[in-house]
Amino acid sequence: MQSKQDQLEKLNQKMLACVKCSLRKNCIQVVPGAGAAKARIMFIGEAPGKKEDETGVPFVGAAGKFLDEMLEIIKLKRKDIYIANICKCRPPENRDPLPIEVATCWPWLLAQIKIIQPKLIITLGKHSMERFLPGFKISQVHGKAMRREIEDMGKQVFYTLYHPAAALYNGSMRKTLIKDFKQIPRIIAKIENEK
Ligand code: URA
């Protein structure tokens, strides 16, 4: 049995060669994800932006710096978690990913989740939330942990947060995001105590 790290590396090699949708034609590189293969917490954002496209690493721009600040508040580092996106390639001009692009990229994310088997998936922003919790409004479900059965995935606990890029320059959303973020240690402890 291969280690989770080896399995992820193999998957990443395949992902890097993906040309299944037209996003790949307009971006510099595929951004598979980063962090610990054994992470208990997996953060899932929307899609790479300019900086991520240039570096091949998720959340390295302004939103990523804000994410790092919030991780520090709860005493976590990037090496303790895994970060990926719904779409692995940057959409032109950072537009929202199209449903067909999300659907085409889904098998990659599903494979990542199956390898990592996180205790908690934290969705960042509306697009990420909608992939797992369709029909919900982010304004209603942010800051709430939910156990859901997802097709091909089984039961999984989700926690929805506003996207750091959306909250960065919006005072009240920023406060809400930080407040919700501070709940993460309590949520993960609860999941682990339930076992
Ligand atoms: N926003 C995202 O959703 N993902 C990134 O990787 C960067 C910014």
PDB file of C-alpha atoms and ligand atoms in Angstrom:
ATOM      1  CA  MET A   1       0.000   0.000   0.000  1.00  0.00           C
ATOM      2  CA  GLN A   2       1.445   3.347  -1.098  1.00  0.00           C
ATOM      3  CA  SER A   3       1.629   6.193   1.417  1.00  0.00           C
ATOM      4  CA  LYS A   4      -0.873   9.049   1.075  1.00  0.00           C
ATOM      5  CA  GLN A   5       2.036  11.281   0.064  1.00  0.00           C
ATOM      6  CA  ASP A   6       3.042   8.935  -2.774  1.00  0.00           C
ATOM      7  CA  GLN A   7      -0.554   8.615  -3.923  1.00  0.00           C
ATOM      8  CA  LEU A   8      -0.959  12.402  -3.988  1.00  0.00           C
ATOM      9  CA  GLU A   9       2.288  12.866  -5.900  1.00  0.00           C
ATOM     10  CA  LYS A  10       1.181  10.356  -8.514  1.00  0.00           C
ATOM     11  CA  LEU A  11      -2.195  12.082  -8.791  1.00  0.00           C
ATOM     12  CA  ASN A  12      -0.509  15.490  -9.119  1.00  0.00           C
ATOM     13  CA  GLN A  13       1.583  14.252 -12.043  1.00  0.00           C
ATOM     14  CA  LYS A  14      -1.585  13.238 -13.857  1.00  0.00           C
ATOM     15  CA  MET A  15      -3.297  16.521 -12.961  1.00  0.00           C
ATOM     16  CA  LEU A  16      -0.386  18.555 -14.302  1.00  0.00           C
ATOM     17  CA  ALA A  17      -0.922  16.948 -17.726  1.00  0.00           C
ATOM     18  CA  CYS A  18      -4.704  17.585 -17.760  1.00  0.00           C
ATOM     19  CA  VAL A  19      -6.166  19.299 -20.830  1.00  0.00           C
ATOM     20  CA  LYS A  20      -9.766  18.241 -20.288  1.00  0.00           C
ATOM     21  CA  CYS A  21     -11.216  21.756 -20.448  1.00  0.00           C
ATOM     22  CA  SER A  22     -10.400  25.025 -22.163  1.00  0.00           C
ATOM     23  CA  LEU A  23      -9.137  26.711 -18.977  1.00  0.00           C
ATOM     24  CA  ARG A  24      -5.769  25.039 -19.504  1.00  0.00           C
ATOM     25  CA  LYS A  25      -5.248  26.848 -22.824  1.00  0.00           C
ATOM     26  CA  ASN A  26      -5.354  30.256 -21.181  1.00  0.00           C
ATOM     27  CA  CYS A  27      -3.389  29.684 -17.988  1.00  0.00           C
ATOM     28  CA  ILE A  28       0.307  29.189 -17.244  1.00  0.00           C
ATOM     29  CA  GLN A  29       0.040  26.008 -15.204  1.00  0.00           C
ATOM     30  CA  VAL A  30      -2.199  23.629 -13.302  1.00  0.00           C
ATOM     31  CA  VAL A  31      -2.305  24.306  -9.539  1.00  0.00           C
ATOM     32  CA  PRO A  32      -3.071  20.910  -7.969  1.00  0.00           C
ATOM     33  CA  GLY A  33      -2.960  21.790  -4.251  1.00  0.00           C
ATOM     34  CA  ALA A  34      -0.502  21.971  -1.366  1.00  0.00           C
ATOM     35  CA  GLY A  35      -0.012  20.802   2.193  1.00  0.00           C
ATOM     36  CA  ALA A  36       0.040  17.626   4.217  1.00  0.00           C
ATOM     37  CA  ALA A  37      -1.227  14.401   2.678  1.00  0.00           C
ATOM     38  CA  LYS A  38      -2.221  13.331   6.215  1.00  0.00           C
ATOM     39  CA  ALA A  39      -4.058  16.580   7.002  1.00  0.00           C
ATOM     40  CA  ARG A  40      -7.131  16.399   9.234  1.00  0.00           C
ATOM     41  CA  ILE A  41      -8.454  19.604   7.684  1.00  0.00           C
ATOM     42  CA  MET A  42      -8.796  20.286   3.973  1.00  0.00           C
ATOM     43  CA  PHE A  43      -9.546  23.833   2.780  1.00  0.00           C
ATOM     44  CA  ILE A  44     -11.178  24.103  -0.631  1.00  0.00           C
ATOM     45  CA  GLY A  45     -11.203  27.401  -2.503  1.00  0.00           C
ATOM     46  CA  GLU A  46     -12.514  28.374  -5.892  1.00  0.00           C
ATOM     47  CA  ALA A  47      -9.743  28.538  -8.497  1.00  0.00           C
ATOM     48  CA  PRO A  48      -6.190  29.855  -8.805  1.00  0.00           C
ATOM     49  CA  GLY A  49      -5.700  33.595  -9.327  1.00  0.00           C
ATOM     50  CA  LYS A  50      -2.803  35.378 -11.037  1.00  0.00           C
ATOM     51  CA  LYS A  51      -0.172  34.724  -8.351  1.00  0.00           C
ATOM     52  CA  GLU A  52      -1.219  31.094  -7.960  1.00  0.00           C
ATOM     53  CA  ASP A  53      -1.045  30.607 -11.738  1.00  0.00           C
ATOM     54  CA  GLU A  54       2.461  32.073 -11.740  1.00  0.00           C
ATOM     55  CA  THR A  55       3.751  29.999  -8.810  1.00  0.00           C
ATOM     56  CA  GLY A  56       1.742  26.765  -9.035  1.00  0.00           C
ATOM     57  CA  VAL A  57       0.788  27.105  -5.343  1.00  0.00           C
ATOM     58  CA  PRO A  58      -2.756  27.774  -4.061  1.00  0.00           C
ATOM     59  CA  PHE A  59      -3.576  30.874  -2.003  1.00  0.00           C
ATOM     60  CA  VAL A  60      -0.304  32.803  -2.286  1.00  0.00           C
ATOM     61  CA  GLY A  61      -1.797  36.209  -3.201  1.00  0.00           C
ATOM     62  CA  ALA A  62      -3.493  38.744  -0.909  1.00  0.00           C
ATOM     63  CA  ALA A  63      -6.280  36.307   0.037  1.00  0.00           C
ATOM     64  CA  GLY A  64      -3.646  33.685   0.847  1.00  0.00           C
ATOM     65  CA  LYS A  65      -1.800  36.073   3.161  1.00  0.00           C
ATOM     66  CA  PHE A  66      -5.057  36.732   4.984  1.00  0.00           C
ATOM     67  CA  LEU A  67      -5.672  32.975   5.184  1.00  0.00           C
ATOM     68  CA  ASP A  68      -2.187  32.528   6.699  1.00  0.00           C
ATOM     69  CA  GLU A  69      -2.948  35.213   9.316  1.00  0.00           C
ATOM     70  CA  MET A  70      -6.126  33.407  10.319  1.00  0.00           C
ATOM     71  CA  LEU A  71      -4.329  30.049  10.457  1.00  0.00           C
ATOM     72  CA  GLU A  72      -1.815  31.629  12.802  1.00  0.00           C
ATOM     73  CA  ILE A  73      -4.617  32.784  15.136  1.00  0.00           C
ATOM     74  CA  ILE A  74      -5.653  29.141  15.587  1.00  0.00           C
ATOM     75  CA  LYS A  75      -2.029  27.974  15.726  1.00  0.00           C
ATOM     76  CA  LEU A  76      -2.020  26.051  12.478  1.00  0.00           C
ATOM     77  CA  LYS A  77       0.513  26.187   9.699  1.00  0.00           C
ATOM     78  CA  ARG A  78       0.203  25.305   6.031  1.00  0.00           C
ATOM     79  CA  LYS A  79       2.086  22.100   6.691  1.00  0.00           C
ATOM     80  CA  ASP A  80      -0.713  20.993   9.073  1.00  0.00           C
ATOM     81  CA  ILE A  81      -3.508  21.310   6.511  1.00  0.00           C
ATOM     82  CA  TYR A  82      -4.190  20.661   2.833  1.00  0.00           C
ATOM     83  CA  ILE A  83      -5.405  23.403   0.466  1.00  0.00           C
ATOM     84  CA  ALA A  84      -6.914  22.780  -2.944  1.00  0.00           C
ATOM     85  CA  ASN A  85      -9.381  24.430  -5.269  1.00  0.00           C
ATOM     86  CA  ILE A  86     -12.572  23.378  -7.039  1.00  0.00           C
ATOM     87  CA  CYS A  87     -10.897  24.244 -10.363  1.00  0.00           C
ATOM     88  CA  LYS A  88      -7.188  23.611 -10.757  1.00  0.00           C
ATOM     89  CA  CYS A  89      -6.627  26.140 -13.562  1.00  0.00           C
ATOM     90  CA  ARG A  90      -7.010  29.918 -13.481  1.00  0.00           C
ATOM     91  CA  PRO A  91     -10.121  31.207 -15.279  1.00  0.00           C
ATOM     92  CA  PRO A  92      -9.398  34.132 -17.640  1.00  0.00           C
ATOM     93  CA  GLU A  93      -9.471  37.496 -15.785  1.00  0.00           C
ATOM     94  CA  ASN A  94     -10.346  35.561 -12.605  1.00  0.00           C
ATOM     95  CA  ARG A  95     -13.947  35.122 -13.735  1.00  0.00           C
ATOM     96  CA  ASP A  96     -16.149  32.641 -11.877  1.00  0.00           C
ATOM     97  CA  PRO A  97     -15.605  29.049 -13.005  1.00  0.00           C
ATOM     98  CA  LEU A  98     -18.374  27.796 -15.308  1.00  0.00           C
ATOM     99  CA  PRO A  99     -20.472  24.802 -14.181  1.00  0.00           C
ATOM    100  CA  ILE A 100     -18.912  22.696 -16.979  1.00  0.00           C
ATOM    101  CA  GLU A 101     -15.412  23.589 -15.733  1.00  0.00           C
ATOM    102  CA  VAL A 102     -16.322  22.687 -12.146  1.00  0.00           C
ATOM    103  CA  ALA A 103     -17.805  19.390 -13.344  1.00  0.00           C
ATOM    104  CA  THR A 104     -14.793  18.567 -15.531  1.00  0.00           C
ATOM    105  CA  CYS A 105     -12.364  19.243 -12.687  1.00  0.00           C
ATOM    106  CA  TRP A 106     -14.433  17.409 -10.038  1.00  0.00           C
ATOM    107  CA  PRO A 107     -12.798  13.942 -10.468  1.00  0.00           C
ATOM    108  CA  TRP A 108      -9.418  15.485  -9.505  1.00  0.00           C
ATOM    109  CA  LEU A 109     -10.788  16.994  -6.319  1.00  0.00           C
ATOM    110  CA  LEU A 110     -12.690  13.828  -5.493  1.00  0.00           C
ATOM    111  CA  ALA A 111      -9.486  11.795  -5.899  1.00  0.00           C
ATOM    112  CA  GLN A 112      -7.619  14.216  -3.599  1.00  0.00           C
ATOM    113  CA  ILE A 113     -10.331  13.941  -0.941  1.00  0.00           C
ATOM    114  CA  LYS A 114     -10.324  10.136  -1.176  1.00  0.00           C
ATOM    115  CA  ILE A 115      -6.572   9.998  -0.609  1.00  0.00           C
ATOM    116  CA  ILE A 116      -6.416  12.595   2.182  1.00  0.00           C
ATOM    117  CA  GLN A 117      -9.656  11.533   3.913  1.00  0.00           C
ATOM    118  CA  PRO A 118      -9.883  14.731   5.927  1.00  0.00           C
ATOM    119  CA  LYS A 119     -11.924  14.823   9.123  1.00  0.00           C
ATOM    120  CA  LEU A 120     -13.199  18.250   8.131  1.00  0.00           C
ATOM    121  CA  ILE A 121     -13.628  19.961   4.756  1.00  0.00           C
ATOM    122  CA  ILE A 122     -13.714  23.744   4.967  1.00  0.00           C
ATOM    123  CA  THR A 123     -15.213  25.390   1.918  1.00  0.00           C
ATOM    124  CA  LEU A 124     -13.999  28.895   1.123  1.00  0.00           C
ATOM    125  CA  GLY A 125     -16.602  30.988  -0.664  1.00  0.00           C
ATOM    126  CA  LYS A 126     -19.840  30.417  -2.504  1.00  0.00           C
ATOM    127  CA  HIS A 127     -18.570  28.304  -5.413  1.00  0.00           C
ATOM    128  CA  SER A 128     -16.815  25.815  -3.201  1.00  0.00           C
ATOM    129  CA  MET A 129     -19.831  25.603  -0.864  1.00  0.00           C
ATOM    130  CA  GLU A 130     -22.219  25.049  -3.783  1.00  0.00           C
ATOM    131  CA  ARG A 131     -20.248  22.053  -5.020  1.00  0.00           C
ATOM    132  CA  PHE A 132     -20.889  20.202  -1.753  1.00  0.00           C
ATOM    133  CA  LEU A 133     -23.948  21.912  -0.301  1.00  0.00           C
ATOM    134  CA  PRO A 134     -26.135  22.857  -3.260  1.00  0.00           C
ATOM    135  CA  GLY A 135     -29.259  24.822  -2.466  1.00  0.00           C
ATOM    136  CA  PHE A 136     -27.792  26.552   0.576  1.00  0.00           C
ATOM    137  CA  LYS A 137     -27.004  30.243   0.894  1.00  0.00           C
ATOM    138  CA  ILE A 138     -23.565  31.118   2.207  1.00  0.00           C
ATOM    139  CA  SER A 139     -25.056  33.942   4.291  1.00  0.00           C
ATOM    140  CA  GLN A 140     -27.134  31.320   6.115  1.00  0.00           C
ATOM    141  CA  VAL A 141     -24.649  28.466   6.501  1.00  0.00           C
ATOM    142  CA  HIS A 142     -21.295  30.165   7.109  1.00  0.00           C
ATOM    143  CA  GLY A 143     -19.931  29.250  10.520  1.00  0.00           C
ATOM    144  CA  LYS A 144     -22.044  26.092  10.772  1.00  0.00           C
ATOM    145  CA  ALA A 145     -20.620  22.566  10.639  1.00  0.00           C
ATOM    146  CA  MET A 146     -22.775  20.079   8.725  1.00  0.00           C
ATOM    147  CA  ARG A 147     -22.460  16.354   8.183  1.00  0.00           C
ATOM    148  CA  ARG A 148     -23.596  15.451   4.678  1.00  0.00           C
ATOM    149  CA  GLU A 149     -23.656  12.376   2.485  1.00  0.00           C
ATOM    150  CA  ILE A 150     -22.063  13.212  -0.879  1.00  0.00           C
ATOM    151  CA  GLU A 151     -22.329  10.992  -3.953  1.00  0.00           C
ATOM    152  CA  ASP A 152     -19.108   8.962  -4.486  1.00  0.00           C
ATOM    153  CA  MET A 153     -17.697  10.352  -1.229  1.00  0.00           C
ATOM    154  CA  GLY A 154     -19.879   9.082   1.589  1.00  0.00           C
ATOM    155  CA  LYS A 155     -20.430  10.983   4.860  1.00  0.00           C
ATOM    156  CA  GLN A 156     -18.296  14.024   5.460  1.00  0.00           C
ATOM    157  CA  VAL A 157     -18.312  17.000   7.820  1.00  0.00           C
ATOM    158  CA  PHE A 158     -18.279  20.398   6.078  1.00  0.00           C
ATOM    159  CA  TYR A 159     -17.713  23.850   7.497  1.00  0.00           C
ATOM    160  CA  THR A 160     -18.496  26.848   5.319  1.00  0.00           C
ATOM    161  CA  LEU A 161     -16.553  30.090   5.421  1.00  0.00           C
ATOM    162  CA  TYR A 162     -16.726  33.288   3.427  1.00  0.00           C
ATOM    163  CA  HIS A 163     -13.941  33.554   0.871  1.00  0.00           C
ATOM    164  CA  PRO A 164     -10.916  35.454   2.259  1.00  0.00           C
ATOM    165  CA  ALA A 165     -10.721  37.513  -0.968  1.00  0.00           C
ATOM    166  CA  ALA A 166     -14.333  38.648  -0.549  1.00  0.00           C
ATOM    167  CA  ALA A 167     -13.824  39.452   3.129  1.00  0.00           C
ATOM    168  CA  LEU A 168     -10.457  41.164   2.743  1.00  0.00           C
ATOM    169  CA  TYR A 169     -11.813  44.655   2.147  1.00  0.00           C
ATOM    170  CA  ASN A 170     -15.274  44.268   3.632  1.00  0.00           C
ATOM    171  CA  GLY A 171     -15.165  45.181   7.319  1.00  0.00           C
ATOM    172  CA  SER A 172     -18.196  43.264   8.550  1.00  0.00           C
ATOM    173  CA  MET A 173     -17.557  40.156   6.424  1.00  0.00           C
ATOM    174  CA  ARG A 174     -13.951  40.178   7.581  1.00  0.00           C
ATOM    175  CA  LYS A 175     -15.055  40.201  11.243  1.00  0.00           C
ATOM    176  CA  THR A 176     -17.507  37.362  10.579  1.00  0.00           C
ATOM    177  CA  LEU A 177     -14.881  35.307   8.773  1.00  0.00           C
ATOM    178  CA  ILE A 178     -12.361  35.697  11.608  1.00  0.00           C
ATOM    179  CA  LYS A 179     -15.057  34.802  14.172  1.00  0.00           C
ATOM    180  CA  ASP A 180     -16.052  31.692  12.170  1.00  0.00           C
ATOM    181  CA  PHE A 181     -12.407  30.754  11.655  1.00  0.00           C
ATOM    182  CA  LYS A 182     -11.767  30.792  15.408  1.00  0.00           C
ATOM    183  CA  GLN A 183     -14.367  28.031  15.790  1.00  0.00           C
ATOM    184  CA  ILE A 184     -12.290  25.548  13.767  1.00  0.00           C
ATOM    185  CA  PRO A 185     -10.354  24.032  16.739  1.00  0.00           C
ATOM    186  CA  ARG A 186     -13.625  23.431  18.614  1.00  0.00           C
ATOM    187  CA  ILE A 187     -15.211  21.769  15.568  1.00  0.00           C
ATOM    188  CA  ILE A 188     -12.274  19.477  14.886  1.00  0.00           C
ATOM    189  CA  ALA A 189     -12.086  18.527  18.595  1.00  0.00           C
ATOM    190  CA  LYS A 190     -15.789  17.683  18.556  1.00  0.00           C
ATOM    191  CA  ILE A 191     -15.379  15.464  15.472  1.00  0.00           C
ATOM    192  CA  GLU A 192     -12.442  13.668  17.052  1.00  0.00           C
ATOM    193  CA  ASN A 193     -14.258  13.174  20.370  1.00  0.00           C
ATOM    194  CA  GLU A 194     -17.226  11.628  18.589  1.00  0.00           C
ATOM    195  CA  LYS A 195     -15.084   8.740  17.390  1.00  0.00           C
TER     196      LYS A 195
HETATM  197  N1  URA B   1      -8.661  32.184  -4.490  1.00  0.00           N
HETATM  198  C1  URA B   1      -8.989  30.877  -4.526  1.00  0.00           C
HETATM  199  O1  URA B   1     -10.151  30.511  -4.433  1.00  0.00           O
HETATM  200  N2  URA B   1      -8.007  29.998  -4.663  1.00  0.00           N
HETATM  201  C2  URA B   1      -6.726  30.325  -4.741  1.00  0.00           C
HETATM  202  O2  URA B   1      -5.883  29.442  -4.845  1.00  0.00           O
HETATM  203  C3  URA B   1      -6.417  31.696  -4.694  1.00  0.00           C
HETATM  204  C4  URA B   1      -7.384  32.599  -4.568  1.00  0.00           C
END
